[in-house]
Coordinates of C-alpha atoms in Angstrom, one line a residue:
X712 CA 38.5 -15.3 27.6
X713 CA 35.5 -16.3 25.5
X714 CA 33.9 -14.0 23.0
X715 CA 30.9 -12.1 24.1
X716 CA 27.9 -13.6 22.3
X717 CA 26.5 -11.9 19.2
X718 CA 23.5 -10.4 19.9
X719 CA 21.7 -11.0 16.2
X720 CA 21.9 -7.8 14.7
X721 CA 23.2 -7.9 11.2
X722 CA 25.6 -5.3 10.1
X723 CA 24.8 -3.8 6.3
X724 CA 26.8 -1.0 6.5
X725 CA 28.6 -0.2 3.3
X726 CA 32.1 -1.1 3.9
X727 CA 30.5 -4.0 6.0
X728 CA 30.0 -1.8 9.0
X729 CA 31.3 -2.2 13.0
X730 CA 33.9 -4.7 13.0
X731 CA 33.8 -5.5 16.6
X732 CA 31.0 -7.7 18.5
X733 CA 27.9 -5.4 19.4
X734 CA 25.9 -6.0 22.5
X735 CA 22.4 -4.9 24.1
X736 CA 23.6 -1.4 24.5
X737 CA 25.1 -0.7 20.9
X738 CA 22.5 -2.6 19.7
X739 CA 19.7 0.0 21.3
X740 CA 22.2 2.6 20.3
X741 CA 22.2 1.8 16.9
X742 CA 18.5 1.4 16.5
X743 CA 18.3 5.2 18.5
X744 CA 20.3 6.2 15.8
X745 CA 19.1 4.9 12.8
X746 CA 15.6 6.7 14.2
X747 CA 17.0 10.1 14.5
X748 CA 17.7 9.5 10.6
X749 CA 13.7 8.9 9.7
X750 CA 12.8 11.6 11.7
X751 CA 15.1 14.2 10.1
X752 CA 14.2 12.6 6.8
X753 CA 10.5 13.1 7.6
X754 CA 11.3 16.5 8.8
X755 CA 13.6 17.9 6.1
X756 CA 10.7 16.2 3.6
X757 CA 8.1 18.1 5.3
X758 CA 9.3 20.9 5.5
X759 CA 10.7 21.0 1.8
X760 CA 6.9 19.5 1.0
X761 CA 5.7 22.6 3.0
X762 CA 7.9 25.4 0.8
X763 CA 6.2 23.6 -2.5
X764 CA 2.9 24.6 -1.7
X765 CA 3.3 28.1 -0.7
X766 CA 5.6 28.6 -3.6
X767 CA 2.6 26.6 -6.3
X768 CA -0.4 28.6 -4.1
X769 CA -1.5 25.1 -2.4
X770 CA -3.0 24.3 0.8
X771 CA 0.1 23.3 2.8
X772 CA -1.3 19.8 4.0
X773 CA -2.3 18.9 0.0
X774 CA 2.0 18.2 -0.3
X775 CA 3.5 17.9 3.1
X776 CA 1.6 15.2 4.5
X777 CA 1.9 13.4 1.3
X778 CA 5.8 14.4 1.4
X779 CA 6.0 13.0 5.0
X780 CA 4.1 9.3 3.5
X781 CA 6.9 9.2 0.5
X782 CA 9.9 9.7 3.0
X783 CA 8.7 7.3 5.5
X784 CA 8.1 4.4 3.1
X785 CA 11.5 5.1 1.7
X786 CA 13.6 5.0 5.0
X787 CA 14.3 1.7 5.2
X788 CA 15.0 1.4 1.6
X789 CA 17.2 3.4 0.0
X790 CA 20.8 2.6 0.3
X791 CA 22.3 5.8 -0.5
X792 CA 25.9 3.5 -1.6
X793 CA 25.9 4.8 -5.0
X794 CA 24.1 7.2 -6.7
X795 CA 24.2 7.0 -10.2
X796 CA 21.7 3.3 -9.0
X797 CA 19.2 5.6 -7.3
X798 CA 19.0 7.8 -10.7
X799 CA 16.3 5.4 -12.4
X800 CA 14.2 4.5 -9.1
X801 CA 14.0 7.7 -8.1
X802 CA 12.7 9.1 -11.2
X803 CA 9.8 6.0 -11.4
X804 CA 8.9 7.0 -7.5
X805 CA 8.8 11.0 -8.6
X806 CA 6.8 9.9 -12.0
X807 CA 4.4 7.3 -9.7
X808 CA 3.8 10.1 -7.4
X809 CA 2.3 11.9 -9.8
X810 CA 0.2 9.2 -11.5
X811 CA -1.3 8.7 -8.1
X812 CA -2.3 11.7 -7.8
X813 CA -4.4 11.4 -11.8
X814 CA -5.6 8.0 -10.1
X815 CA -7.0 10.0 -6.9
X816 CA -9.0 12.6 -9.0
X817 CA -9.6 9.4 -11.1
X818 CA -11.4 7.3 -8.9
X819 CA -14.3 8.6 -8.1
X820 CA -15.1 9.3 -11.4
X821 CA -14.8 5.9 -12.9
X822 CA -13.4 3.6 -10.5
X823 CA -13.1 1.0 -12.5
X824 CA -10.5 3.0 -15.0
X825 CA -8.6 4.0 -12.1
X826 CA -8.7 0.3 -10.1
X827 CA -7.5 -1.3 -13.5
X828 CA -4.5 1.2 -14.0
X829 CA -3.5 0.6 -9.9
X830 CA -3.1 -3.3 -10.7
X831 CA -1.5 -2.6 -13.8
X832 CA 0.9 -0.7 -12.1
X833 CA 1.6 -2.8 -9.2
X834 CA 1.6 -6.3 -11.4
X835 CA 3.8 -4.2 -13.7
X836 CA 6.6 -3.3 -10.9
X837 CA 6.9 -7.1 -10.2
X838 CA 7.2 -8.3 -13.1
X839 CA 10.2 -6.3 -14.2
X840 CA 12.4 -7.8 -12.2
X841 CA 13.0 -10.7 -14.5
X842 CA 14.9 -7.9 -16.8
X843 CA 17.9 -7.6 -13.8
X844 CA 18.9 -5.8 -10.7
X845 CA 18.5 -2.1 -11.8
X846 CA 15.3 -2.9 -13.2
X847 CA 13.7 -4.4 -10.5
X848 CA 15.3 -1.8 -8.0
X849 CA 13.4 0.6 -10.0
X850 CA 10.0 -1.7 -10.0
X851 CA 10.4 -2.0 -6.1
X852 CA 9.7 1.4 -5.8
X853 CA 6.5 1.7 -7.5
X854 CA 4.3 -0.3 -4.4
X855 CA 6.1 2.4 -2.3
X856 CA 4.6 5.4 -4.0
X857 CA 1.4 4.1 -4.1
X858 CA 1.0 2.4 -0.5
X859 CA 2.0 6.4 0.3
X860 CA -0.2 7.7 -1.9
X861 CA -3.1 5.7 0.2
X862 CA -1.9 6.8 3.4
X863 CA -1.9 10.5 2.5
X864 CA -4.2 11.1 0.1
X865 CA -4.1 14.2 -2.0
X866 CA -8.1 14.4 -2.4
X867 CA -9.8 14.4 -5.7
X868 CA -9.0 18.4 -6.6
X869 CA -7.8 18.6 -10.3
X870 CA -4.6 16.3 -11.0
X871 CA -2.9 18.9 -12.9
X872 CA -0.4 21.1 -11.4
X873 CA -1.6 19.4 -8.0
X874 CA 0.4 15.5 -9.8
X875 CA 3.3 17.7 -10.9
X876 CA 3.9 19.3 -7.8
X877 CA 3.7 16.2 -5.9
X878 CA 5.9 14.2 -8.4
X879 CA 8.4 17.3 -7.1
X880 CA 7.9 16.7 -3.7
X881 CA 8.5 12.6 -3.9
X882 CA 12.2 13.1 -6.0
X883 CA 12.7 15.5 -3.1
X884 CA 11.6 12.7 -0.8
X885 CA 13.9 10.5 -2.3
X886 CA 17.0 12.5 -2.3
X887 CA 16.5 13.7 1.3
X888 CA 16.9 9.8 2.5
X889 CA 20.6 9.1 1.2
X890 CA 21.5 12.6 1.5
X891 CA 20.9 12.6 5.5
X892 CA 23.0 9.1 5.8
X893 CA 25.7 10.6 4.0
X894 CA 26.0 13.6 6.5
X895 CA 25.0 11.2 9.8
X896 CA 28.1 8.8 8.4
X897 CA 30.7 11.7 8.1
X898 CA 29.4 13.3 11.2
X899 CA 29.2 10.2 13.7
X900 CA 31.2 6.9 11.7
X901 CA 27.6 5.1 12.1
X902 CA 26.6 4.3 8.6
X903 CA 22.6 3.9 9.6
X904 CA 20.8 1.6 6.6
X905 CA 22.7 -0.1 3.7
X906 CA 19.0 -0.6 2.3
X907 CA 16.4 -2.8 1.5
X908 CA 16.4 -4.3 -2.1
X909 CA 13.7 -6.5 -3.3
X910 CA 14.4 -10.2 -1.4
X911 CA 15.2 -12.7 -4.0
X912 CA 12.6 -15.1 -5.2
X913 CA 13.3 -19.1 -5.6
X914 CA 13.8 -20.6 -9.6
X915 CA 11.0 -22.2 -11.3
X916 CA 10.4 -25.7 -10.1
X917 CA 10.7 -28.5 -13.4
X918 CA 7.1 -28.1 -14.7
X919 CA 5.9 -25.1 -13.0
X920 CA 5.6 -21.1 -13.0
X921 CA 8.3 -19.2 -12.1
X922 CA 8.2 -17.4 -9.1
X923 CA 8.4 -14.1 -10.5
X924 CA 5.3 -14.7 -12.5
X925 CA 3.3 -16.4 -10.1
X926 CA 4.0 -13.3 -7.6
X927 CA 2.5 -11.2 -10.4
X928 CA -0.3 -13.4 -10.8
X929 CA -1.1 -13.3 -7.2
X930 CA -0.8 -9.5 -7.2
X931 CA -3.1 -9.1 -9.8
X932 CA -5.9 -11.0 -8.4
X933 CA -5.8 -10.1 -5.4
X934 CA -5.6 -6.2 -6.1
X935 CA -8.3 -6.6 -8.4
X936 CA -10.5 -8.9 -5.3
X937 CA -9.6 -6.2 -2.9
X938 CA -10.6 -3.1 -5.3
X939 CA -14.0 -4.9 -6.3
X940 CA -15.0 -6.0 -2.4
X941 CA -13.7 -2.6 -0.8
X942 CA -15.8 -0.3 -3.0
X943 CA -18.7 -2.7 -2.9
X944 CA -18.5 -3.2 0.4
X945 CA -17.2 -0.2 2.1
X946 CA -17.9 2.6 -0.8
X947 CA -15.1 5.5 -0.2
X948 CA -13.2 3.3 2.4
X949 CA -12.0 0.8 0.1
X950 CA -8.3 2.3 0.3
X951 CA -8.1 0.3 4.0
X952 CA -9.0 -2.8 1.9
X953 CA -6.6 -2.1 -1.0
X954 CA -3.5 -0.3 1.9
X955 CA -3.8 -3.7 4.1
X956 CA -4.3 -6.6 1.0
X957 CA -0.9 -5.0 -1.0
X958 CA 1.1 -4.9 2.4
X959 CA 0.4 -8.6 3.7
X960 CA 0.4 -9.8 -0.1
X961 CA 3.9 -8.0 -0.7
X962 CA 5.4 -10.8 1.3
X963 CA 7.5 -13.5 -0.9
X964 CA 8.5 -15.3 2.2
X965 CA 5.6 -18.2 0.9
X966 CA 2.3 -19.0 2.8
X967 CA 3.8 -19.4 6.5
X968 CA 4.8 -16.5 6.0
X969 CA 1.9 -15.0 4.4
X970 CA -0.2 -16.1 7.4
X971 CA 1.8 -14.8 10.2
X972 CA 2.2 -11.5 8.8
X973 CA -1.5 -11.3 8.5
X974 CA -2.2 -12.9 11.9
X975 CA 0.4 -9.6 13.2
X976 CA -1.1 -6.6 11.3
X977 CA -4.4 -7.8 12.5
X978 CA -3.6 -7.7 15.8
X979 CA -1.4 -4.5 15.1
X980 CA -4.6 -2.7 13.5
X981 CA -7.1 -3.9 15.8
X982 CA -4.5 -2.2 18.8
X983 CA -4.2 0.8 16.6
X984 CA -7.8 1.5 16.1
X985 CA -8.0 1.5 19.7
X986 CA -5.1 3.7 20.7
X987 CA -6.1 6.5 17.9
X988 CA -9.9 7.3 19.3
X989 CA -8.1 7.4 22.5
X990 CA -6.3 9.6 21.2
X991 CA -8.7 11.5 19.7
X992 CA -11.0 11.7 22.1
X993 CA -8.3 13.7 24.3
X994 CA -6.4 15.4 21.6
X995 CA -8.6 16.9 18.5
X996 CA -6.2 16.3 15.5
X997 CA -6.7 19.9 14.2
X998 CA -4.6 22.7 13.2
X999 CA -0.8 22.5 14.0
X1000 CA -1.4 21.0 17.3
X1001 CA -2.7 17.5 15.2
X1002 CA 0.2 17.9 12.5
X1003 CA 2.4 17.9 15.9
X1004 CA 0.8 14.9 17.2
X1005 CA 0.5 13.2 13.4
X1006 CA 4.0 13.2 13.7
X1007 CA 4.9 12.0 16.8
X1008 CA 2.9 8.7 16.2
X1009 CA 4.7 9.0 12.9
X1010 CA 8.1 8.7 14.9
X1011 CA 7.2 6.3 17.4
X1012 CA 5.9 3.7 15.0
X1013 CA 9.6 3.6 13.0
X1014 CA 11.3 3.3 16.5
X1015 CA 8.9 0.1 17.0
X1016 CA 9.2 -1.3 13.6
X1017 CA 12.9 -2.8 14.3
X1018 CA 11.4 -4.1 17.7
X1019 CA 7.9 -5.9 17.0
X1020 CA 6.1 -6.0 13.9
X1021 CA 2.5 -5.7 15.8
X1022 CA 3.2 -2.3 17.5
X1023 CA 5.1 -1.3 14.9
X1024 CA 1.2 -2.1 12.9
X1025 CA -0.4 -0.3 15.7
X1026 CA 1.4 2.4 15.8
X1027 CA 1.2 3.5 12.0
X1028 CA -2.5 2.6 12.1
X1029 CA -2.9 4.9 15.2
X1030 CA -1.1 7.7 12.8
X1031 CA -3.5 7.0 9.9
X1032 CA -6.7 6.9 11.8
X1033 CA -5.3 10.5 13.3
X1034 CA -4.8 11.7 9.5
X1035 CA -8.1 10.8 8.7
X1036 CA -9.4 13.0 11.8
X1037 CA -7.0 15.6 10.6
X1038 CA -8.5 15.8 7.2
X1039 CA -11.9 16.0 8.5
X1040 CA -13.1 12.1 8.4
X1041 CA -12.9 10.8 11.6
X1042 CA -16.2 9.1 13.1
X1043 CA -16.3 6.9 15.9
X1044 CA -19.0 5.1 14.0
X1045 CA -16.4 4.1 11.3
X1046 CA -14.3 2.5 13.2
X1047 CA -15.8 -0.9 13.0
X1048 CA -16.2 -0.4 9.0
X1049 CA -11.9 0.4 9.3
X1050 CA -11.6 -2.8 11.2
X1051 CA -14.0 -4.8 8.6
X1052 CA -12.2 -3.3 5.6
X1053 CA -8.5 -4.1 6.7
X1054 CA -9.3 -7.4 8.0
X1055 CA -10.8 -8.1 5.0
X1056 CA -8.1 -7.1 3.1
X1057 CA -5.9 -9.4 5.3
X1058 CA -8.1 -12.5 4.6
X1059 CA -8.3 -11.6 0.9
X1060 CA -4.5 -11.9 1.3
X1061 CA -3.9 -15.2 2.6
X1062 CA -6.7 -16.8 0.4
X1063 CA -5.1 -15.8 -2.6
X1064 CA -1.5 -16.6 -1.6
X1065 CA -2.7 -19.9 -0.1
X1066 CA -4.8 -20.8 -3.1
X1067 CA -3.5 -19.5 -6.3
X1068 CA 0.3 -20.6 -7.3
X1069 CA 1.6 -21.1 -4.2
X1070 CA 5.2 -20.0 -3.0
X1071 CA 6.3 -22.8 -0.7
X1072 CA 8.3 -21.4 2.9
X1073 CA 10.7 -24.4 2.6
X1074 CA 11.6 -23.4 -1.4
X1075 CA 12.2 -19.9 -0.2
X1076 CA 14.2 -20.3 2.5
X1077 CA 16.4 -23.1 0.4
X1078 CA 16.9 -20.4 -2.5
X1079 CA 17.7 -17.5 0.1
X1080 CA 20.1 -19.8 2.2
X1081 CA 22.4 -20.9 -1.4
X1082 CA 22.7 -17.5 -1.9
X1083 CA 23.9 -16.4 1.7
X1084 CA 26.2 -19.4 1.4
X1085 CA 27.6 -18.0 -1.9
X1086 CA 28.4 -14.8 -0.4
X1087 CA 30.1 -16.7 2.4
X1088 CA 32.4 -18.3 0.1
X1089 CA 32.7 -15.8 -2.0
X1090 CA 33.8 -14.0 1.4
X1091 CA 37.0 -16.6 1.5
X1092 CA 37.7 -16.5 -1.7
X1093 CA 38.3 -13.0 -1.8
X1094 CA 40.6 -13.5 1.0
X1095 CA 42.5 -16.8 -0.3
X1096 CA 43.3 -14.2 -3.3
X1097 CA 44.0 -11.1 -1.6
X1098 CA 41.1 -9.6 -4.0
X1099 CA 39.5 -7.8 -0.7
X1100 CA 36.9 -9.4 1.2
X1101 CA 34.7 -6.0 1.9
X1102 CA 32.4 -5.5 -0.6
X1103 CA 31.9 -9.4 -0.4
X1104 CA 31.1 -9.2 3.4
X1105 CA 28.9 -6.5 2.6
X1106 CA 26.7 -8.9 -0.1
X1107 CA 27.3 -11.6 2.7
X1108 CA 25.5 -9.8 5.5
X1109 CA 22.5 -8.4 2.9
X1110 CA 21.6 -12.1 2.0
X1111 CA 21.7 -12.9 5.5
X1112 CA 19.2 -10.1 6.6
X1113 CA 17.2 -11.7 3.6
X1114 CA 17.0 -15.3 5.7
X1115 CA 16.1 -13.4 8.7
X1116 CA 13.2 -11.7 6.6
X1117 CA 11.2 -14.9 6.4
X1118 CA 12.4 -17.0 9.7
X1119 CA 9.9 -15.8 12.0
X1120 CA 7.6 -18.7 11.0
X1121 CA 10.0 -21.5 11.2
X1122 CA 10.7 -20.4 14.5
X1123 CA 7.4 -20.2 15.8
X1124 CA 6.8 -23.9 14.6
X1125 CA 9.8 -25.0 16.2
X1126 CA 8.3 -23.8 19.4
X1127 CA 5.4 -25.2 18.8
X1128 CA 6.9 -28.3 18.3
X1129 CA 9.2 -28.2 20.4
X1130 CA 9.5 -31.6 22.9
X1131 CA 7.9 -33.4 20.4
X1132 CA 10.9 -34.7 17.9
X1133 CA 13.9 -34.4 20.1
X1134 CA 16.9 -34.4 17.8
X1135 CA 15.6 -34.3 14.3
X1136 CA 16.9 -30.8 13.3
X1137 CA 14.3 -28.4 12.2
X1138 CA 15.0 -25.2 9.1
X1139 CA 14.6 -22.6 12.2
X1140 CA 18.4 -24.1 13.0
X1141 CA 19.4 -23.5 10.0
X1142 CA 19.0 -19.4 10.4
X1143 CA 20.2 -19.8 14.0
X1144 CA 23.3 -21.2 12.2
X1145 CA 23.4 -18.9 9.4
X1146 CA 23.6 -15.8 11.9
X1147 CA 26.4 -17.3 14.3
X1148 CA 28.4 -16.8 11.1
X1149 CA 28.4 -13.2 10.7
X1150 CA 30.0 -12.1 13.7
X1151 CA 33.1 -14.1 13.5
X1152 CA 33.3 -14.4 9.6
X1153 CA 33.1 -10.1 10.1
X1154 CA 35.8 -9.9 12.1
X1155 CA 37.8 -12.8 10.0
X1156 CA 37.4 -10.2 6.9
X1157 CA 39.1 -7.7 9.0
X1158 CA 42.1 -9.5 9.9
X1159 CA 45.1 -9.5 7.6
X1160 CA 46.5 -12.6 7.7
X1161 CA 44.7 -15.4 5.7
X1162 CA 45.1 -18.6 8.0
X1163 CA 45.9 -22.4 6.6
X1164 CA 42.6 -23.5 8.0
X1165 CA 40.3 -21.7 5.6
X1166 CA 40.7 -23.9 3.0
X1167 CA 39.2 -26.6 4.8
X1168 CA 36.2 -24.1 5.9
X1169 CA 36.2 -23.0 2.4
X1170 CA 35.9 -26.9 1.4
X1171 CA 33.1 -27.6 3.4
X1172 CA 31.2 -24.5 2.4
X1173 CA 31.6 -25.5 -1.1
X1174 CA 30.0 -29.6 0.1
X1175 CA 27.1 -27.8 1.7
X1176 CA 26.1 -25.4 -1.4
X1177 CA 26.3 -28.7 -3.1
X1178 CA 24.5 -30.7 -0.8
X1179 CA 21.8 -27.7 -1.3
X1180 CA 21.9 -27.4 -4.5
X1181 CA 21.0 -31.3 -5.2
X1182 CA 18.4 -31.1 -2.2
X1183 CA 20.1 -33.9 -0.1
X1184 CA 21.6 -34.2 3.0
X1185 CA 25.4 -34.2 3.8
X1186 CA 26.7 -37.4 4.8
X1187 CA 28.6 -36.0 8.2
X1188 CA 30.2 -33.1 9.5
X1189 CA 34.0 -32.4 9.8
X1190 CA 36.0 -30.0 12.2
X1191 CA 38.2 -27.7 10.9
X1192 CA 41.7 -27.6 12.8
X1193 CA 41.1 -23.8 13.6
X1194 CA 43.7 -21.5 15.9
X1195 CA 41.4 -19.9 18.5
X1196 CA 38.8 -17.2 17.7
X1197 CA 37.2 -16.1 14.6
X1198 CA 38.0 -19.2 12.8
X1199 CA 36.8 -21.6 15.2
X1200 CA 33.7 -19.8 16.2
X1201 CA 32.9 -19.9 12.1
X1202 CA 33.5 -23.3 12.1
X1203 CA 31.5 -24.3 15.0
X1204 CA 28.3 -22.3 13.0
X1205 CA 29.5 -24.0 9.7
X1206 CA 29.4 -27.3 12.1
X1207 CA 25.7 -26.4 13.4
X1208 CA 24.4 -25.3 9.9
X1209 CA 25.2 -28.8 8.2
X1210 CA 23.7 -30.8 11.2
X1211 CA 20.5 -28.4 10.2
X1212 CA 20.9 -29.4 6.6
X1213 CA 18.4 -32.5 6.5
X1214 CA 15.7 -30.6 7.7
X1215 CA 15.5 -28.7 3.9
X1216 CA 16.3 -32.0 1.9
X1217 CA 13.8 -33.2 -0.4
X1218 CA 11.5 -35.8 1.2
X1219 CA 13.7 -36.6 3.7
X1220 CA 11.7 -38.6 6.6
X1221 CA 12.4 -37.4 10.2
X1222 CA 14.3 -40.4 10.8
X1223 CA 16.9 -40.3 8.2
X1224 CA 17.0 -36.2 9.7
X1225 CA 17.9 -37.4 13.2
X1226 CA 20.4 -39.6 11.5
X1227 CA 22.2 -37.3 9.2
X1228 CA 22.4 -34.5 11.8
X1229 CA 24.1 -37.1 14.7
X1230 CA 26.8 -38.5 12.2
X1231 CA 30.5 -38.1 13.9
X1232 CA 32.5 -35.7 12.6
X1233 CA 35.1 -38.1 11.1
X1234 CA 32.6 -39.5 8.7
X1235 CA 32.8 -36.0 6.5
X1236 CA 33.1 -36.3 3.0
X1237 CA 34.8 -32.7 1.9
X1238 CA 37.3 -32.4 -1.2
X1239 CA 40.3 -31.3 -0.4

């Protein structure tokens, strides 16, 4: 009987989560799941938010909607796996909390001060990174408390106790993430999130700025172009200028990327706009009632963010629009300045990303894809030594969700060429290829017994990091003699990926692609 078809959703459980195919119906199940953790989150954030500012003599809304902000921007990121990592990144989000709130009572007193301290900070969270995995884990955090920050503001009341109260409620924020996976796990198996670390940037071409640098470069330009045009623009509705410019220009997927994510909060925000002064306008987002219905958009917008990026975008625009009306500054009349000030913030985006130091798609997806297909041999190596293939599987499965990060582009080129080069192979294959290898290589880390065919798969792996690493295309494909399923189902992905290759080869013509990709398989050159 053949294997039921994988249906694409990558495991990053730690332990390397399910270890049997999942279809349609664990698929939704899993996503239902992983929903009822934000929204206890949320809720246990809130309501922890809430205690704080009865205890500190606060308006309640002045900490729990900003508590609500810092544990929704944080429930797809932290990975609960060990907590002595969380210790440093959760004391920078507490710290940057409470910073944004000095920058709120800052900015309308001299903008300029508090603009020039925002870009600091965010250019400063980047850059980090180049000193190592903890310290970028703890950089990667920083965006988050600020994006929050901007989507519930605290007002511009006096930043002290009001900054060290909030700094209380974003550890609490923090904590409440991990802590609810580690009671959904014991209670149900399901492990929910492993966690979102910063995706991993390409090396430094021969001649040119490293990638690191030039996405802090970029950041810094265009944070300080968004902060000058919003407040000369759009006076006290710059945030919408600043909120959408950081989120399109947080992508590191290069410009394709850059441009599509655009091209989908646009049409996300534009929906959103719409759906909130419906809402309003039947609804009045006051009292409990529009906390209630605050919420609820809140919840619907992280069940939509795992099924399209656009509503997803609508959905959390919808919420923000309400929170403006909650707090007293809804207008219909504003509406078209919201719409003005985020699409300019979109545009502002791409120009800068296009324009200044450039990350190229093709030298993104090339870095992302050597490092998936080190974890994949790294995955049969730890079983060719009996070293345990687990926490390998797990690293395995992460890089792959970071190739899925930045497909969606390649795809939608290769539909919209599709017909017109039949047979040259195109990088979209690649990723197709990359995630027909978790299922089986997932259940192949689970079996026992180490089989005599893995070496050759293990060979060939080791012929395509090469062939990557030297930006050429392999000279054939070979079969592994594999024993029915997982091992021939890996090889037949291992099989598709290679054929896929030329399409990332340096200045390879379309030509030579079709070629490479149609050699016969017994034309493989693969050490043994």
């Amino acid at each position: 009987m053949a294997p039921a078809p994988y249906d694409g959703e990558l495991a990053n459980a730690p332990g390397g989560g399910s270890r049997r195919p999942r279809g349609p119906r664990s698929a939704w199940a899993g996503r239902a799941y992983r929903l009822s953790l934000v929204v206890a989150t949320v809720l246990l954030s809130l309501g922890s938010a809430a205690s704080l500012a009865c205890l500190a003599g606060l308006p309640t809304r002045l900490l729990a909607l900003p508590g609500a902000a810092f544990a929704f921007v944080l429930s797809r990121r932290t990975s609960g796996r060990l907590a002595g990592e969380e210790l440093l990144p959760s004391v920078v989000f507490a710290a940057v909390a409470g910073v944004a709130a000095a920058l709120a009572w800052l900015m309308p007193r001299h903008p300029v001060v508090g603009a020039a301290a925002f870009v600091a900070l965010v250019t400063a969270s980047g850059w980090v990174r180049r000193f190592g995995r903890r310290a970028g884990r703890a950089g990667a955090v920083v965006p988050l408390a600020l994006i929050a920050s901007l989507m519930a503001p605290v007002g511009v009341r006096g930043w002290w106790p009001v900054g060290g109260w909030l700094a209380l409620v974003a550890l609490l924020a923090f904590w409440w993430g991990p802590t609810v996976r580690r009671v959904g796990h014991r209670l149900t198996g399901r492990p929910g999130w492993a966690g979102r670390r910063p995706g991993p940037l390409p090396p430094r071409r021969p001649g040119t700025m490293s990638a690191g640098n030039r996405k802090a470069l970029q950041t810094s330009v265009l944070l300080t172009a968004a902060f000058t045009a919003g407040m000369l623009l759009y006076g006290k509705h710059w945030p919408w200028t600043v909120l959408s410019a950081m989120v399109v220009g947080s992508a590191t997927g290069g410009r394709a990327n850059l441009v599509l994510r655009a091209a989908e909060r646009g049409v996300g925000a534009v929906a959103g706009t719409l759906l909130a002064t419906g809402l309003a306008a039947v609804c009045h987002p006051e009292g409990a009632q529009g906390i209630v219905l605050i919420l609820v958009v809140l919840t619907t917008a992280a069940g939509l963010r795992e099924v399209s990026l656009p509503l997803f975008v609508a959905a959390l625009t919808a919420m923000m629009s309400l929170l403006n009306g909650y707090l007293g500054r809804f207008d219909v009349h504003l509406l078209p300045i919201r719409l003005q000030a985020l699409a300019l913030g979109y545009l502002l985006a791409v120009i800068v990303g296009w324009l200044l130091a450039p990350v190229r798609a093709g030298d993104v997806l090339r870095f992302r894809l050597t490092v998936a297909l080190d974890e994949l041999a790294a995955v049969l190596d730890a079983r060719r030594t009996g070293s345990g293939a687990d926490a390998a599987l797990v690293r395995f499965e992460d890089a792959a969700a970071a190739v899925e990060e930045v497909a969606a582009p390649h795809r939608l080129h290769r539909l919209l060429r599709s017909g017109s080069r039949p047979g040259v192979p195109h990088r979209a294959d690649l990723v197709d290829a990359l995630r027909d290898c978790c299922r089986p290589l997932r259940t192949l880390a689970a079996g026992p017994v180490v089989m005599p065919a893995e070496a050759r798969t293990e060979a060939t792996v080791a012929t395509l990091r090469s062939c990557l690493a030297d930006q050429r295309a392999p000279v054939g494909l070979g079969r592994a003699v594999a024993t029915g399923f997982p091992l021939t189902e890996l090889d037949a992905a291992v099989e598709r990926l290679a054929r896929a290759l030329p399409a990332l080869a340096a200045r390879t013509p379309p030509a030579e692609r079709a070629v490479a990709s149609e050699q016969p398989p017994d034309r493989i050159n693969v050490p043994r």
